[in-house]
Coordinates of C-alpha atoms in Angstrom, one line a residue:
M1 CA -30.5 147.6 107.2
P2 CA -31.9 143.9 106.2
T3 CA -34.8 144.0 103.7
K4 CA -38.2 142.5 104.7
S5 CA -40.5 140.7 102.8
T6 CA -43.1 143.0 100.8
F7 CA -45.6 140.6 101.4
E8 CA -47.5 140.9 104.5
D9 CA -46.3 138.3 107.7
V10 CA -48.7 135.8 107.6
N11 CA -49.8 134.1 111.3
I12 CA -47.6 131.1 111.7
P13 CA -49.4 128.3 114.2
L14 CA -46.8 126.6 116.9
V15 CA -48.1 123.3 116.1
D16 CA -46.6 119.9 114.6
V17 CA -47.3 119.0 111.0
W18 CA -50.0 116.3 111.6
T19 CA -51.6 118.9 113.9
F20 CA -51.6 121.3 110.9
L21 CA -52.5 119.2 108.2
F22 CA -55.0 117.2 109.7
E23 CA -57.0 118.8 112.7
K24 CA -57.4 122.2 111.4
P25 CA -60.3 122.8 108.9
R26 CA -60.0 122.3 105.0
D27 CA -61.8 124.2 102.8
F28 CA -62.2 121.1 100.4
P29 CA -64.3 117.9 100.8
Q30 CA -62.8 115.2 102.9
D31 CA -63.1 112.7 100.0
K32 CA -61.1 114.7 97.5
V33 CA -58.5 112.8 96.0
I34 CA -55.0 114.1 96.8
Y35 CA -52.4 111.2 95.6
T36 CA -52.9 109.3 92.2
D37 CA -50.8 106.5 91.3
P38 CA -51.3 106.4 87.5
V39 CA -49.5 103.0 86.9
V40 CA -51.4 100.7 89.2
P41 CA -53.8 102.9 89.0
R42 CA -54.8 103.9 92.9
S43 CA -55.7 106.8 94.6
Y44 CA -55.8 108.4 98.3
S45 CA -58.3 110.7 99.4
Y46 CA -57.7 113.0 101.9
S47 CA -59.7 111.3 104.3
D48 CA -57.8 107.9 103.4
V49 CA -54.5 109.9 103.9
K50 CA -55.5 110.9 107.5
T51 CA -56.9 107.3 108.5
A52 CA -53.8 105.3 107.5
T53 CA -51.4 107.6 109.0
A54 CA -52.8 107.2 112.4
G55 CA -52.9 103.3 111.4
F56 CA -49.1 103.4 110.6
G57 CA -48.5 105.6 113.4
K58 CA -50.2 102.9 116.1
G59 CA -48.2 99.9 114.2
L60 CA -45.0 101.6 114.4
K61 CA -45.6 102.0 118.3
E62 CA -47.2 98.1 118.6
A63 CA -44.3 96.9 116.5
W64 CA -41.3 98.5 118.0
N65 CA -42.6 100.8 120.9
W66 CA -41.9 103.5 118.7
N67 CA -40.8 106.7 120.9
K68 CA -40.6 110.5 120.2
N69 CA -37.7 111.3 118.1
D70 CA -36.8 108.1 116.7
V71 CA -35.7 108.3 113.4
L72 CA -37.3 106.3 110.1
L73 CA -35.3 106.4 107.2
L74 CA -36.8 106.4 103.6
Y75 CA -34.8 104.6 101.3
T76 CA -37.1 104.3 97.9
P77 CA -38.3 106.4 94.8
N78 CA -41.5 108.3 94.7
S79 CA -44.6 106.7 95.6
I80 CA -48.0 107.5 96.7
D81 CA -47.6 105.5 100.4
I82 CA -44.6 108.0 100.8
P83 CA -47.1 110.4 102.8
I84 CA -48.8 107.6 104.7
I85 CA -45.5 106.6 106.2
T86 CA -44.0 110.2 106.8
W87 CA -47.1 111.4 108.7
G88 CA -47.5 108.2 110.3
T89 CA -44.2 108.4 111.6
H90 CA -45.2 111.9 112.8
W91 CA -48.1 110.7 114.4
A92 CA -46.0 108.5 116.5
G93 CA -43.5 111.4 117.8
G94 CA -40.9 110.5 115.1
V95 CA -38.4 111.9 112.8
V96 CA -38.4 111.2 109.2
S97 CA -35.0 111.1 107.2
P98 CA -35.1 110.7 103.3
A99 CA -32.4 109.3 101.7
N100 CA -31.2 109.2 97.9
P101 CA -32.3 105.7 96.1
N102 CA -29.3 105.9 94.0
Y103 CA -27.1 105.7 97.3
T104 CA -24.2 102.8 97.1
T105 CA -24.4 100.5 100.4
N106 CA -21.8 102.6 102.1
E107 CA -23.4 106.1 101.4
L108 CA -26.9 104.7 102.8
A109 CA -24.9 103.4 106.0
I110 CA -23.3 106.7 106.7
Q111 CA -26.8 108.4 106.9
L112 CA -28.3 105.6 108.8
R113 CA -25.5 106.0 111.2
D114 CA -25.5 109.6 111.4
C115 CA -29.4 110.1 111.9
G116 CA -29.5 107.2 114.3
A117 CA -32.4 105.4 112.1
K118 CA -34.6 102.9 114.2
A119 CA -36.3 101.6 111.1
I120 CA -35.8 101.7 106.8
V121 CA -38.7 102.0 104.4
T122 CA -37.8 100.8 101.2
Q123 CA -38.7 98.6 97.7
R124 CA -37.8 95.3 96.8
A125 CA -36.0 96.5 94.3
Y126 CA -33.5 98.3 96.5
L127 CA -33.7 95.7 99.1
K128 CA -30.2 94.3 98.6
N129 CA -28.2 97.5 99.5
A130 CA -31.0 98.4 102.6
R131 CA -29.9 94.8 104.0
A132 CA -26.1 95.5 103.4
A133 CA -26.4 98.9 104.8
A134 CA -28.7 98.2 107.6
Q135 CA -26.0 95.5 108.9
I136 CA -23.5 97.9 108.5
A137 CA -25.4 100.7 110.8
G138 CA -26.0 97.9 113.4
I139 CA -29.9 97.7 112.5
Q140 CA -32.0 94.6 112.6
E141 CA -33.3 93.2 109.5
D142 CA -36.9 92.8 110.9
H143 CA -36.6 97.0 111.2
I144 CA -37.1 96.8 107.4
I145 CA -40.1 97.9 105.8
L146 CA -41.3 97.2 102.6
I147 CA -43.4 99.4 100.1
G148 CA -44.8 98.5 96.8
E149 CA -44.2 94.8 95.8
K150 CA -44.0 92.3 98.8
N151 CA -41.1 90.2 99.7
D152 CA -41.4 86.4 99.8
S153 CA -43.6 85.0 102.4
N154 CA -40.7 83.4 104.8
S155 CA -38.8 86.6 105.3
V156 CA -38.7 88.8 108.7
I157 CA -39.4 91.9 106.7
R158 CA -42.5 93.4 107.1
H159 CA -44.6 94.9 104.3
V160 CA -46.1 98.3 105.1
T161 CA -49.7 97.4 105.0
D162 CA -48.5 94.6 107.6
I163 CA -47.7 97.5 110.0
C164 CA -50.9 99.2 109.2
E165 CA -52.9 96.3 109.9
L166 CA -51.0 95.8 113.1
G167 CA -52.0 99.4 114.2
V168 CA -55.8 98.7 113.3
S169 CA -56.0 95.9 115.2
Q170 CA -54.0 96.2 118.1
G171 CA -53.0 99.3 118.3
S172 CA -56.2 101.1 119.6
Y173 CA -55.0 102.0 122.9
H174 CA -51.8 104.0 121.5
Q175 CA -52.2 107.6 121.8
R176 CA -50.8 110.3 119.3
T177 CA -47.4 111.7 120.5
I178 CA -47.9 115.2 120.3
P179 CA -44.4 117.4 120.2
E180 CA -44.3 119.4 123.2
N181 CA -42.2 122.3 121.3
P182 CA -42.9 122.3 117.6
E183 CA -40.4 125.0 116.8
A184 CA -37.4 122.7 118.5
D185 CA -38.7 119.2 117.8
L186 CA -37.7 117.8 114.4
A187 CA -40.1 116.7 111.8
F188 CA -37.2 115.7 109.3
L189 CA -33.3 115.2 108.7
V190 CA -32.3 115.5 105.5
Y191 CA -28.7 115.7 104.2
S192 CA -27.2 118.3 102.4
S193 CA -23.5 117.3 101.5
G194 CA -21.0 120.0 102.3
T195 CA -17.6 121.0 100.4
T196 CA -15.6 118.6 103.0
G197 CA -17.4 116.1 101.1
H198 CA -19.3 114.8 104.5
P199 CA -22.7 114.7 104.3
K200 CA -24.9 117.0 106.9
G201 CA -27.8 116.4 108.5
V202 CA -30.2 119.6 108.4
M203 CA -32.5 119.6 111.1
L204 CA -36.0 121.0 110.2
S205 CA -38.5 121.1 112.8
H206 CA -42.5 120.9 112.6
V207 CA -42.6 124.8 112.5
N208 CA -39.9 125.2 109.7
I209 CA -42.1 123.0 107.4
V210 CA -45.9 124.6 108.6
S211 CA -44.4 128.1 108.2
N212 CA -43.1 127.6 104.7
I213 CA -46.1 125.6 103.6
L214 CA -48.1 129.0 104.9
M215 CA -45.3 131.1 103.2
L216 CA -45.7 129.4 99.7
K217 CA -49.4 129.8 100.0
A218 CA -49.4 133.4 100.7
G219 CA -46.8 134.0 97.7
E220 CA -48.8 131.7 95.4
G221 CA -52.5 133.7 96.4
V222 CA -55.4 132.0 95.1
N223 CA -53.5 130.6 91.9
L224 CA -53.7 127.4 93.4
S225 CA -56.9 126.0 93.9
W226 CA -59.1 122.9 94.6
V227 CA -61.8 124.0 92.2
G228 CA -61.6 124.8 88.4
G229 CA -59.2 123.3 86.4
H230 CA -60.1 121.5 83.0
D231 CA -62.7 119.1 84.4
N232 CA -63.7 121.4 87.3
K233 CA -61.7 118.8 89.7
G234 CA -59.1 121.4 90.3
D235 CA -55.9 121.9 89.8
R236 CA -53.4 118.7 89.5
I237 CA -49.7 118.8 90.0
L238 CA -47.1 116.2 88.2
G239 CA -45.0 115.0 90.7
F240 CA -42.1 113.5 89.3
L241 CA -39.5 115.7 91.5
P242 CA -37.8 113.1 93.9
F243 CA -39.4 113.1 97.3
Y244 CA -36.4 112.7 99.2
H245 CA -35.5 115.9 98.0
I246 CA -36.3 119.1 100.2
Y247 CA -37.9 120.5 96.6
G248 CA -40.4 117.6 96.0
L249 CA -40.8 116.8 99.7
T250 CA -42.5 120.4 100.6
S251 CA -43.7 121.8 97.0
L252 CA -45.4 118.8 95.9
V253 CA -46.2 116.1 98.9
H254 CA -47.2 118.7 101.5
Q255 CA -48.7 121.7 99.6
A256 CA -50.8 119.1 97.7
I257 CA -52.5 118.0 100.8
Y258 CA -52.5 121.5 102.4
N259 CA -54.2 123.0 99.2
G260 CA -56.6 119.8 98.0
L261 CA -54.5 119.5 94.9
E262 CA -54.3 116.3 93.1
L263 CA -50.8 114.9 92.6
I264 CA -50.3 112.6 90.1
V265 CA -47.1 110.4 91.5
M266 CA -44.5 109.3 89.2
T267 CA -42.0 107.0 90.0
K268 CA -39.2 108.6 88.3
Y269 CA -38.7 111.2 85.4
D270 CA -39.5 110.0 81.8
L271 CA -40.1 112.7 79.2
E272 CA -42.6 110.3 77.4
K273 CA -44.4 109.4 80.4
F274 CA -44.3 113.2 81.9
C275 CA -46.1 114.1 78.5
S276 CA -48.6 111.3 78.6
N277 CA -49.5 112.0 82.3
I278 CA -50.1 115.7 81.1
Q279 CA -52.5 114.7 78.5
E280 CA -54.2 112.1 80.0
Y281 CA -54.6 113.6 83.6
K282 CA -54.9 117.1 82.2
I283 CA -52.0 118.3 84.5
T284 CA -52.4 121.9 85.0
L285 CA -49.5 122.7 87.2
A286 CA -45.4 121.3 86.9
Y287 CA -42.7 121.8 89.1
V288 CA -39.7 121.1 87.1
V289 CA -35.8 121.7 86.8
P290 CA -33.9 123.4 84.0
P291 CA -33.2 120.2 82.1
V292 CA -36.6 119.2 81.6
L293 CA -37.3 122.4 80.2
L294 CA -34.5 121.9 78.0
Q295 CA -36.1 118.9 76.6
L296 CA -39.3 120.3 76.1
A297 CA -37.6 123.2 73.9
K298 CA -35.8 120.8 72.1
D299 CA -37.1 117.3 71.8
P300 CA -39.1 116.5 68.4
S301 CA -41.6 113.9 70.3
I302 CA -43.0 116.5 72.5
D303 CA -45.1 117.3 69.3
R304 CA -47.0 114.4 69.5
F305 CA -48.8 115.0 73.0
N306 CA -51.4 117.6 73.8
L307 CA -49.9 119.6 76.6
S308 CA -52.6 122.4 76.4
S309 CA -54.0 122.1 79.8
L310 CA -50.8 123.2 81.6
R311 CA -51.3 126.9 82.6
M312 CA -47.7 127.3 84.4
M313 CA -44.7 125.6 85.3
S314 CA -42.2 126.7 87.9
S315 CA -38.7 126.0 87.9
G316 CA -36.2 125.4 90.7
A317 CA -33.2 123.7 92.3
A318 CA -31.3 125.3 89.4
P319 CA -30.7 128.7 87.8
L320 CA -32.9 129.4 84.5
T321 CA -31.3 131.1 81.9
K322 CA -33.8 133.6 79.8
E323 CA -33.3 132.1 76.7
L324 CA -34.1 128.5 77.7
V325 CA -37.7 130.3 79.2
E326 CA -38.4 132.0 76.0
A327 CA -37.9 128.7 74.0
V328 CA -39.9 126.7 76.0
Y329 CA -43.0 129.2 75.9
Q330 CA -42.3 130.0 72.4
R331 CA -43.0 126.2 71.8
L332 CA -45.4 125.4 74.4
N333 CA -47.0 128.6 75.2
V334 CA -46.8 127.8 79.0
P335 CA -45.2 130.5 81.2
I336 CA -42.5 129.5 83.6
K337 CA -41.7 131.4 86.4
Q338 CA -38.9 130.3 89.0
G339 CA -38.0 130.3 92.7
Y340 CA -34.8 129.9 95.0
G341 CA -34.5 128.1 98.3
L342 CA -32.1 125.3 100.0
S343 CA -32.7 122.7 102.5
E344 CA -31.6 124.8 105.1
T345 CA -34.7 127.2 104.5
S346 CA -37.3 124.2 104.2
P347 CA -36.8 125.1 101.4
T348 CA -38.4 128.1 99.4
T349 CA -37.0 131.5 100.2
H350 CA -38.1 133.4 97.0
S351 CA -40.7 132.9 94.2
Q352 CA -41.9 134.9 91.1
P353 CA -45.5 136.2 91.3
W354 CA -47.3 134.5 88.6
D355 CA -48.1 138.0 86.6
T356 CA -44.5 138.7 86.5
W357 CA -43.0 136.1 85.1
R358 CA -42.1 137.2 81.8
T359 CA -41.2 140.8 82.9
F360 CA -38.6 139.6 85.3
V361 CA -37.2 136.4 83.7
G362 CA -33.8 135.2 85.1
S363 CA -34.9 136.3 88.5
A364 CA -35.5 133.6 91.4
G365 CA -38.5 135.6 92.2
I366 CA -38.8 138.0 95.4
L367 CA -38.7 137.4 99.2
L368 CA -41.7 135.4 100.4
A369 CA -43.6 136.4 103.9
N370 CA -42.0 136.3 107.3
Q371 CA -38.4 136.9 106.0
S372 CA -35.5 139.4 106.0
I373 CA -32.6 138.9 104.1
K374 CA -29.2 141.2 104.0
Y375 CA -26.3 141.0 101.1
M376 CA -22.8 140.6 102.9
S377 CA -19.3 141.3 101.6
E378 CA -16.7 138.6 101.9
D379 CA -15.4 141.0 104.9
G380 CA -18.7 140.1 106.7
D381 CA -20.0 143.7 105.9
E382 CA -23.6 144.7 105.2
L383 CA -23.9 145.8 101.7
P384 CA -26.3 148.5 100.3
A385 CA -29.5 147.6 98.6
G386 CA -28.8 146.6 95.0
E387 CA -24.9 145.4 95.5
T388 CA -23.8 141.7 95.0
G389 CA -23.2 139.8 97.9
E390 CA -23.7 136.6 100.2
L391 CA -27.6 135.9 100.9
W392 CA -28.2 135.9 104.5
I393 CA -31.7 135.0 105.4
K394 CA -33.7 135.1 108.6
G395 CA -37.3 133.6 109.1
P396 CA -39.2 130.7 110.7
N397 CA -38.4 128.5 107.9
V398 CA -34.6 128.5 108.4
F399 CA -33.3 125.1 110.3
R400 CA -32.3 124.4 113.8
G401 CA -28.7 123.5 112.6
Y402 CA -26.5 120.3 111.5
L403 CA -27.3 117.2 113.4
N404 CA -23.9 116.3 115.1
N405 CA -22.2 119.0 113.4
L406 CA -21.5 122.0 116.1
E407 CA -18.8 123.9 114.2
A408 CA -20.9 123.6 110.8
T409 CA -24.0 124.9 112.4
Q410 CA -22.0 127.6 114.1
N411 CA -20.4 128.7 110.8
A412 CA -24.0 128.6 109.1
L413 CA -26.4 130.3 111.6
T414 CA -25.4 133.9 112.9
S415 CA -26.3 134.7 117.0
D416 CA -29.2 136.9 115.6
G417 CA -30.8 134.1 113.5
Y418 CA -29.4 134.6 110.0
F419 CA -28.4 131.5 107.7
K420 CA -25.5 132.2 105.6
T421 CA -26.7 130.6 102.3
G422 CA -23.4 130.3 100.5
D423 CA -25.2 131.7 97.5
V424 CA -24.2 135.3 95.9
G425 CA -26.6 137.7 94.2
H426 CA -28.5 140.8 94.4
E427 CA -31.6 142.3 94.1
D428 CA -33.3 144.8 91.8
K429 CA -35.3 148.0 92.9
H430 CA -38.2 145.9 92.7
G431 CA -37.2 143.2 95.1
N432 CA -36.5 140.6 92.4
L433 CA -33.5 138.2 93.2
F434 CA -30.9 137.5 91.0
I435 CA -28.3 134.7 91.9
T436 CA -24.7 135.2 90.2
D437 CA -22.4 132.7 91.7
R438 CA -22.0 130.3 94.8
V439 CA -19.7 131.0 97.8
K440 CA -19.8 127.3 98.4
E441 CA -17.6 124.8 95.9
L442 CA -20.7 122.4 95.7
I443 CA -21.4 121.3 92.2
K444 CA -25.0 121.4 91.2
Y445 CA -25.8 118.5 89.0
K446 CA -29.7 118.9 87.8
G447 CA -30.5 120.2 91.4
F448 CA -28.3 117.4 93.2
Q449 CA -25.5 118.3 95.0
V450 CA -22.0 116.8 94.2
P451 CA -19.3 117.8 97.1
P452 CA -16.2 117.6 94.9
A453 CA -14.2 116.8 98.1
E454 CA -16.0 113.5 98.1
L455 CA -15.0 112.5 94.6
E456 CA -11.5 113.7 95.1
G457 CA -11.1 111.3 98.3
K458 CA -12.1 108.3 96.1
L459 CA -10.2 109.4 93.4
L460 CA -7.1 109.3 95.4
G461 CA -8.1 105.6 96.5
H462 CA -7.2 104.7 92.8
P463 CA -4.0 103.2 92.6
E464 CA -2.8 104.9 89.5
I465 CA -3.8 108.3 90.6
E466 CA -1.1 110.9 92.2
D467 CA -3.6 113.5 93.0
A468 CA -6.9 114.7 91.7
A469 CA -9.3 117.6 91.7
V470 CA -13.2 117.8 90.8
V471 CA -15.0 121.1 89.8
G472 CA -18.3 121.9 88.0
V473 CA -18.2 122.8 84.3
Y474 CA -21.8 124.2 82.5
R475 CA -23.1 122.1 79.9
P476 CA -25.3 124.2 77.9
E477 CA -26.7 121.1 75.8
Q478 CA -28.1 119.8 79.3
A479 CA -28.5 122.9 81.0
T480 CA -26.7 122.0 84.2
E481 CA -23.7 121.9 85.9
V482 CA -21.6 118.2 85.7
P483 CA -18.5 117.0 87.5
M484 CA -15.3 117.1 85.8
A485 CA -11.7 116.0 87.0
Y486 CA -8.2 117.1 87.1
I487 CA -6.1 114.4 87.2
V488 CA -1.9 113.7 88.1
L489 CA -1.4 110.4 87.0
S490 CA 1.3 108.0 88.6
K491 CA 4.7 107.8 87.0
G492 CA 4.6 104.9 84.3
S493 CA 0.6 105.2 83.6
L494 CA -0.8 106.4 80.3
G495 CA -3.3 109.1 80.3
D496 CA -5.2 108.0 77.6
A497 CA -9.1 107.4 76.2
A498 CA -8.8 103.9 77.6
K499 CA -7.7 105.1 81.1
E500 CA -10.1 107.5 81.2
R501 CA -12.7 105.0 80.9
Q502 CA -11.4 102.8 83.0
I503 CA -11.3 105.6 85.7
M504 CA -14.6 106.9 85.1
E505 CA -16.2 103.2 85.4
W506 CA -14.4 102.7 88.7
L507 CA -15.6 105.8 90.1
S508 CA -19.2 105.2 89.2
A509 CA -19.2 102.0 91.0
R510 CA -18.4 103.7 94.2
V511 CA -20.7 106.7 94.0
A512 CA -24.3 107.7 93.2
N513 CA -25.7 108.1 89.8
H514 CA -25.4 112.0 90.0
K515 CA -21.8 112.1 91.2
R516 CA -20.4 110.4 88.3
L517 CA -17.4 112.4 85.9
R518 CA -20.3 113.4 83.3
G519 CA -17.6 116.3 82.4
G520 CA -14.8 113.9 81.6
I521 CA -11.2 113.8 82.7
E522 CA -8.2 115.9 81.6
W523 CA -4.5 114.8 82.5
I524 CA -2.6 117.5 84.4
D525 CA 1.4 117.4 85.8
E526 CA 0.3 119.3 89.0
V527 CA -2.8 120.4 90.8
P528 CA -3.0 124.1 91.5
K529 CA -2.9 124.9 95.2
S530 CA -2.4 127.8 97.3
S531 CA 0.5 127.8 99.9
S532 CA -1.8 126.3 102.4
G533 CA -2.4 123.6 100.6
K534 CA -6.0 124.5 99.1
I535 CA -7.1 123.5 95.4
L536 CA -7.4 126.4 93.6
R537 CA -10.7 125.3 92.1
R538 CA -11.0 128.8 90.4
V539 CA -8.2 128.2 88.4
L540 CA -9.3 124.9 87.3
R541 CA -12.7 126.4 86.2
V542 CA -11.4 129.0 84.2
R543 CA -9.3 126.4 82.2
A544 CA -12.1 124.2 81.8
Q545 CA -14.2 127.2 80.1
K546 CA -11.2 127.9 77.6
K547 CA -11.0 124.0 76.9
K548 CA -13.8 122.7 74.5
L549 CA -15.9 120.0 76.5
P550 CA -15.8 116.2 75.3
S551 CA -19.3 114.6 74.5
A552 CA -21.7 114.1 77.3
K553 CA -20.3 111.0 79.3
L554 CA -23.3 109.4 81.6

């Protein structure tokens, strides 16, 4: 029988995200500061966000006759304007599709075309790629919106402030577009790469997001508060996790405004800025990933900062070892708990209770409210409690399917609503989940998904490569997997260090930063394959484990 959550189910209102966040009573003041940019600096209060989202939504309707289900794509690093744009798009009835700002032009164009984006939001530093991708995808240049620094005055590209001002001055007659069916109507299209190398659009409805916010709240209890903290201004969270990733989007952006917490927004991760922001703003909570914890455990520069305001860190996106948790705790005296989730589950399904973080170190936590889970054998049989199998999860947070990909949707979702996660694990008698492996072949580099088939396809386009296979190898010094390639060179080509550098640089120019071959290259005579032609990655992973890895290649 499937295991139900030990948490009492919470009531999930069948409303859209904007209604949930801005039309329901809040238990914190309207002028409570929610988002702060520590560089400018500037901030948005709760009421600021509510007003600005309506202005942006009206501006979209006025500028481009924005309709229900029109898609706006975000191609930008973190910014405190992202919440305004996100919920302003929802106000106008649209769908938001975040994209990695490190994407190449072609990678961005693929997402633009697949999601059918009507407009793009970017920053000036990323405008060249955005323009080129828009042209490929058939999007007019005047449908590009800038945040941050403005473009030259002669450009047809508008700034976000222009859209908001248009909404205020001309949009008084525009009404909010309210989704008729929040359980089915989409709020987000986030992209998750598959093992085939083709990115898949994960369709997340309004109720998917609303339910996950409430499930997280029930799991965290009273531990997140807009009162208290070091200066009685409530908890402050450090927001360096990318907002284009479902982890940052839900756990940071949405959780902050729902709970009345102040989110200090970092454009990107930097260790010194991470520490200085904690010290200056007296950060109380930090959502992190294992490579950050590795730095906190070992980097000597940490000792220059006062991090005593931190009362908890929560790690996700990749497995966390007991040794690393203990190393950080011994150095900083800060508890570290762990969670588990996927893009397809909006994302969080499990979280460690704060008071058991050390008792069950290594666990990804217990199942959050309103869900059930079962563990399945390779043959599709449900396994008894405690046995190791693939996780199948059901709940109101489970996605609607993959955009334009019926086959992938049918392979991922069962007829009775369970999502086949592709991850393998078990739970102990207390309900603590332990992830042990992955059915999927995806490589996880610092929480980012790297599809090996995509890299193999690109490598095979190199004139001197006969065959190639890519696997993930774990690098303890970085606390993450890295992509490593096994390559068969064409006859007459010499597999030496110079050739390795040349191929790695060639590939780096064609993929996003997180997809680079940081594990290096090994030359082989033949890629091991099954009789059906499938690459035997397991054989290569075993081979990689026996071989001493070279120094990290960035």
